[in-house]
Amino acid sequence: MNESLSKRQLESLLYASNVMNSSLDIDTIIESLLQVCVSQVEAIDGGVLFLFDEERQRLIAKKTTVLDKTIIDKVALKPGESMTGQCFIRKEIVLYQGRDSVTSLTNTLTPENKEYLHLSVPTMPYSTICAPLLVKGQCLGVITLDAFQPVEITDEDLKLVKAISQQAALTLENARLYQKQEQAMKDVKRVNHALQRASTIHRELTELVLNGKSLEEITYYIEDKLRIVCAVVNEEGEYSVTPSTLEFEPILKAYSQDLRQQIQVAETNYHLASFRLGSRLESVGWLICAKNEPFDAIDSNTLEHASSILAMELIKRRAIEDAQLQMRGEFAEQLFSGVLKEDLPLLAKRLHLPVEGEFVVTIARFDAPIERVIMYPKVIQQATKYLQGFTHFTSLDSRELKVLIHLTSEQDSQEIQLIWSKWLRELKTLTNRSVVVGIGKTHAHLRRAYYSSQEAYQSLRYLEKRDLRDTSIRFDDLGLHRLLLQAPKAEIEGYIEETLGPLIRYDREKNGELIATLGVYFHSNQQMKATSEILHIHANTLIYRLKRIEDITGRSLTKVEDLLALHTALEFFQDSIEARM
């Protein structure tokens, strides 16, 4: 084929070059290219431009002038498939002259592509020109031009199409390079902006720490600046800083430590990332983050820096809590022992405690030690939660939680007992330990809190002596049992023997029920009818039993002093039986 171009062809090529080079937009160039080919080659009625997709390894139809665009867009040809695929492999312009020739090559289409072709083309073309878009030996795509009339395509037409395709290939490659350069410049600007933003965040995070901002304030700053949702959790997965939205609850349940993952919650996709706080050997928790887009390298770098700051804040918070716990423990030891080594107002001020007013001490005792590092903060948090209406002070060791409470004029110890009744079940669940609670009497002035603590201990001894668990009692409600707690055991036993000894032995020898009858009689407030009904005995039988009690004990059930002695001895006797059980 003679490669020289006629004057008309040169004019057409110059026109085509001007049209195609008027823009660096690839879509505009593609559209111009097809329009030029169809308008400058008289025999051609229309065409399709295919570009090779490296990722899919297919020739994709990008533009058509006569075919049904909605259908032809679905066509994806393999190299070697049909006329276009053959041209791509051969890398040279090819003319398929005659309908039979065109039809035979379209038969190499896949069934799917063949169906698309028949749907988009009303009749098969008489002739087809396929011209490769070559740049430095690489084929970017193929221009496929069709003639639907039985006209002859000349060598001159082929020369012109080849020249236009060569020019088009260079124009497309330049446009591609330009777009790549434009994208690269955008990427550089985006990265520079992100780096500047990251640097600003780093600096501002440092300023937050230096200005003494809390762990929560630092975390919320991170959320706002990076447009994410995050939470700080300890090694057990419990919140040190709760998330700012409830949506995070199901997200947190789905996260895996040290992993990146994607989950769906309520039809919304979230990308998750977790960052360890501290080293693997001395980890203090995790920063868990979620957002709708993937985390890029700059996000990760910023969050790694934030994690270091959060880790230091957590360690600092724990150190402060430990120091406060130690100071509170030392103060509690002095206060509850009654020996204050330092000035009381100064000590109270350090712990934000008042000195004047009404004070009551409550002591909770666990049946086994609780774990310090994990459990202490949780128990203290619960105390704060339940006693938030009072000024209070808590001291905790492995077995006892001591709480000093300052009462206002409208509050009393009964209200404290109601709070403990609600709290006990939750405290037992939290610690997995049984608990008993003793509540002392109310005393004026902080210095007298020692006496309230001793009364709380006596209340505990009463509960433990009776083997009662998960309950509370006020010292005020112990009644005569205070004597039992304070008097020596020998004196109590002597009093029981002196007052009830003969009656106890009578019941034991005769298998009688006089002790039980006396107990019901006192419980029924000495009402004869009520006592008979409870014992299921006749009134005469009750009268007989009461007379026998008077005869055996030498005490009268009508004299106040004798009634008091019998009632007291009976209470002590029943306590001693329960203590042995």
Coordinates of N, CA, C and O in Angstrom, one line a residue, residues 476-556:
D476 N -28.5 0.4 115.5 CA -29.7 0.9 116.2 C -30.7 -0.2 116.3 O -31.6 -0.2 117.2
D477 N -30.7 -1.2 115.3 CA -31.7 -2.2 115.3 C -31.3 -3.5 116.0 O -32.1 -4.5 116.0
L478 N -30.2 -3.5 116.6 CA -29.7 -4.7 117.3 C -30.5 -4.9 118.6 O -30.6 -6.1 119.1
G479 N -31.0 -3.9 119.3 CA -31.7 -4.0 120.5 C -30.8 -4.7 121.6 O -29.7 -4.3 121.8
L480 N -31.4 -5.7 122.2 CA -30.7 -6.4 123.3 C -29.5 -7.2 122.8 O -28.6 -7.5 123.6
H481 N -29.4 -7.4 121.5 CA -28.3 -8.1 121.0 C -27.0 -7.4 121.2 O -25.9 -7.9 121.1
R482 N -27.1 -6.1 121.4 CA -25.8 -5.3 121.7 C -25.2 -5.8 122.9 O -23.9 -5.9 123.0
L483 N -26.0 -6.2 123.9 CA -25.4 -6.8 125.2 C -24.7 -8.1 124.9 O -23.7 -8.4 125.4
L484 N -25.3 -8.9 124.0 CA -24.8 -10.2 123.7 C -23.4 -10.0 123.0 O -22.5 -10.8 123.2
L485 N -23.3 -9.0 122.2 CA -22.1 -8.7 121.5 C -21.0 -8.2 122.4 O -19.8 -8.4 122.2
Q486 N -21.4 -7.4 123.4 CA -20.4 -6.7 124.2 C -20.0 -7.5 125.5 O -18.9 -7.4 125.9
A487 N -21.0 -8.3 126.0 CA -20.7 -9.0 127.3 C -19.8 -10.2 127.0 O -19.9 -10.8 126.0
P488 N -19.0 -10.6 128.0 CA -18.2 -11.8 127.9 C -19.1 -13.0 127.7 O -20.2 -13.1 128.3
K489 N -18.6 -14.0 127.0 CA -19.4 -15.2 126.8 C -19.8 -15.9 128.0 O -20.9 -16.4 128.2
A490 N -18.8 -16.0 129.0 CA -19.1 -16.7 130.3 C -20.2 -16.0 131.0 O -21.1 -16.7 131.6
E491 N -20.3 -14.7 131.0 CA -21.4 -14.0 131.7 C -22.7 -14.2 131.1 O -23.7 -14.4 131.8
I492 N -22.7 -14.3 129.7 CA -24.0 -14.6 129.0 C -24.4 -16.0 129.3 O -25.6 -16.2 129.6
E493 N -23.5 -16.9 129.3 CA -23.9 -18.3 129.6 C -24.4 -18.4 131.1 O -25.4 -19.2 131.4
G494 N -23.7 -17.7 132.0 CA -24.2 -17.7 133.4 C -25.6 -17.2 133.6 O -26.4 -17.7 134.3
Y495 N -25.9 -16.1 132.8 CA -27.2 -15.5 132.9 C -28.3 -16.4 132.4 O -29.4 -16.5 133.0
I496 N -28.0 -17.1 131.3 CA -28.9 -18.0 130.7 C -29.2 -19.2 131.7 O -30.4 -19.6 131.9
E497 N -28.1 -19.7 132.3 CA -28.3 -20.8 133.2 C -29.1 -20.4 134.5 O -30.0 -21.1 135.0
E498 N -28.8 -19.2 135.0 CA -29.4 -18.7 136.2 C -30.9 -18.5 136.0 O -31.7 -18.8 136.9
T499 N -31.3 -18.0 134.8 CA -32.7 -17.7 134.5 C -33.5 -18.8 133.9 O -34.6 -19.1 134.3
L500 N -32.9 -19.5 132.9 CA -33.6 -20.6 132.2 C -33.1 -22.0 132.4 O -33.7 -22.9 131.8
G501 N -32.0 -22.1 133.1 CA -31.4 -23.4 133.2 C -32.4 -24.6 133.6 O -32.4 -25.6 132.9
P502 N -33.2 -24.4 134.7 CA -34.1 -25.5 135.0 C -35.1 -25.8 133.9 O -35.5 -27.0 133.7
L503 N -35.6 -24.8 133.3 CA -36.6 -25.0 132.2 C -36.0 -25.7 131.0 O -36.6 -26.6 130.4
I504 N -34.7 -25.4 130.7 CA -34.0 -26.1 129.6 C -33.8 -27.5 129.9 O -34.1 -28.4 129.0
R505 N -33.4 -27.8 131.1 CA -33.2 -29.3 131.5 C -34.5 -30.0 131.5 O -34.6 -31.2 131.2
Y506 N -35.6 -29.4 132.0 CA -36.9 -30.0 132.1 C -37.3 -30.4 130.6 O -37.8 -31.6 130.4
D507 N -37.2 -29.5 129.7 CA -37.6 -29.8 128.3 C -36.8 -31.0 127.8 O -37.3 -31.9 127.0
R508 N -35.5 -31.0 128.1 CA -34.6 -32.0 127.6 C -34.9 -33.4 128.2 O -35.0 -34.4 127.4
E509 N -35.3 -33.4 129.5 CA -35.5 -34.7 130.1 C -37.0 -35.2 129.8 O -37.2 -36.4 129.7
K510 N -37.9 -34.3 129.8 CA -39.3 -34.7 129.6 C -39.8 -34.6 128.1 O -41.0 -34.8 127.8
N511 N -38.8 -34.2 127.3 CA -39.2 -33.9 125.9 C -40.3 -32.9 125.8 O -41.3 -33.1 125.0
G512 N -40.2 -31.9 126.6 CA -41.3 -30.9 126.7 C -41.2 -29.8 125.7 O -40.2 -29.7 124.9
E513 N -42.2 -28.9 125.7 CA -42.2 -27.8 124.8 C -42.4 -26.4 125.5 O -42.9 -25.5 124.9
L514 N -41.8 -26.3 126.7 CA -42.0 -25.1 127.5 C -41.2 -23.9 126.9 O -41.7 -22.8 126.9
I515 N -40.0 -24.2 126.5 CA -39.1 -23.1 125.9 C -39.8 -22.6 124.7 O -39.9 -21.4 124.5
A516 N -40.3 -23.5 123.8 CA -40.9 -23.0 122.6 C -42.2 -22.3 122.9 O -42.5 -21.2 122.3
T517 N -42.9 -22.7 123.9 CA -44.2 -22.0 124.3 C -43.9 -20.6 124.8 O -44.6 -19.7 124.4
L518 N -42.8 -20.5 125.6 CA -42.5 -19.2 126.1 C -42.1 -18.2 125.0 O -42.4 -17.1 125.0
G519 N -41.3 -18.8 124.0 CA -40.9 -18.0 122.9 C -42.1 -17.4 122.1 O -42.2 -16.2 121.7
V520 N -43.1 -18.3 121.8 CA -44.3 -17.9 121.1 C -45.1 -16.9 121.9 O -45.6 -15.9 121.4
Y521 N -45.1 -17.1 123.2 CA -45.9 -16.2 124.1 C -45.3 -14.8 124.1 O -46.1 -13.8 124.0
F522 N -44.0 -14.7 124.1 CA -43.4 -13.3 124.0 C -43.6 -12.8 122.6 O -43.8 -11.6 122.5
H523 N -43.4 -13.6 121.6 CA -43.6 -13.1 120.2 C -45.0 -12.6 119.9 O -45.2 -11.7 119.1
S524 N -46.0 -13.2 120.6 CA -47.4 -12.8 120.5 C -47.8 -11.7 121.4 O -49.0 -11.5 121.6
N525 N -46.8 -11.0 122.0 CA -47.0 -9.9 123.0 C -47.9 -10.4 124.1 O -48.8 -9.6 124.6
Q526 N -47.7 -11.6 124.6 CA -48.4 -12.2 125.7 C -49.9 -12.3 125.6 O -50.6 -12.2 126.5
Q527 N -50.3 -12.4 124.3 CA -51.7 -12.6 124.0 C -52.1 -14.1 124.0 O -51.5 -14.8 123.2
M528 N -53.0 -14.5 124.9 CA -53.3 -15.9 125.1 C -53.9 -16.5 123.9 O -53.5 -17.6 123.4
K529 N -54.9 -15.8 123.3 CA -55.5 -16.4 122.1 C -54.6 -16.6 120.9 O -54.6 -17.6 120.3
A530 N -53.8 -15.6 120.7 CA -52.8 -15.6 119.6 C -51.8 -16.7 119.8 O -51.5 -17.5 118.9
T531 N -51.3 -16.9 121.0 CA -50.4 -17.9 121.4 C -51.0 -19.3 121.1 O -50.3 -20.2 120.6
S532 N -52.2 -19.5 121.6 CA -52.8 -20.8 121.4 C -53.0 -21.2 120.0 O -52.8 -22.3 119.6
E533 N -53.4 -20.2 119.2 CA -53.6 -20.5 117.7 C -52.3 -20.8 117.0 O -52.3 -21.7 116.2
I534 N -51.3 -20.1 117.4 CA -50.0 -20.4 116.7 C -49.5 -21.8 117.1 O -49.0 -22.6 116.3
L535 N -49.7 -22.2 118.4 CA -49.2 -23.5 118.9 C -50.2 -24.6 118.6 O -49.8 -25.8 118.8
H536 N -51.4 -24.2 118.1 CA -52.4 -25.2 117.8 C -52.8 -26.1 119.1 O -52.8 -27.3 119.1
I537 N -52.9 -25.4 120.2 CA -53.3 -26.0 121.5 C -54.5 -25.3 122.1 O -54.8 -24.2 121.8
H538 N -55.2 -26.0 123.0 CA -56.3 -25.5 123.7 C -55.9 -24.4 124.7 O -54.8 -24.5 125.2
A539 N -56.7 -23.5 125.0 CA -56.4 -22.4 126.0 C -56.0 -22.9 127.3 O -55.1 -22.4 128.0
N540 N -56.7 -24.0 127.7 CA -56.4 -24.6 129.1 C -55.0 -25.2 129.1 O -54.3 -25.2 130.1
T541 N -54.6 -25.8 127.9 CA -53.3 -26.4 127.8 C -52.2 -25.3 127.9 O -51.2 -25.5 128.6
L542 N -52.5 -24.2 127.3 CA -51.5 -23.0 127.4 C -51.4 -22.5 128.8 O -50.3 -22.3 129.3
I543 N -52.6 -22.4 129.5 CA -52.6 -22.0 130.9 C -51.7 -22.9 131.7 O -50.9 -22.5 132.6
Y544 N -51.9 -24.2 131.5 CA -51.1 -25.2 132.2 C -49.6 -25.0 132.0 O -48.8 -25.1 132.9
R545 N -49.2 -24.9 130.7 CA -47.8 -24.7 130.4 C -47.2 -23.5 131.0 O -46.1 -23.5 131.5
L546 N -47.9 -22.4 131.0 CA -47.4 -21.1 131.5 C -47.2 -21.3 133.0 O -46.3 -20.7 133.6
K547 N -48.2 -22.0 133.7 CA -48.1 -22.2 135.1 C -46.8 -23.1 135.5 O -46.1 -22.8 136.4
R548 N -46.5 -24.1 134.6 CA -45.4 -24.9 134.8 C -44.1 -24.1 134.6 O -43.1 -24.3 135.3
I549 N -44.1 -23.2 133.7 CA -42.9 -22.3 133.5 C -42.6 -21.5 134.7 O -41.5 -21.4 135.2
E550 N -43.7 -20.9 135.3 CA -43.5 -20.1 136.5 C -43.0 -21.0 137.7 O -42.1 -20.6 138.4
D551 N -43.5 -22.2 137.8 CA -43.1 -23.1 138.9 C -41.6 -23.5 138.7 O -40.9 -23.5 139.7
I552 N -41.2 -23.9 137.5 CA -39.9 -24.4 137.3 C -38.8 -23.3 137.4 O -37.8 -23.5 138.0
T553 N -39.1 -22.1 136.9 CA -38.2 -21.0 136.9 C -38.2 -20.2 138.1 O -37.2 -19.4 138.5
G554 N -39.3 -20.2 138.8 CA -39.4 -19.4 140.0 C -39.7 -17.9 139.7 O -39.5 -17.0 140.5
R555 N -40.1 -17.7 138.4 CA -40.4 -16.3 138.0 C -41.9 -16.2 137.7 O -42.5 -17.1 137.2
S556 N -42.4 -15.0 137.9 CA -43.8 -14.7 137.7 C -44.0 -14.0 136.3 O -43.3 -13.1 136.0

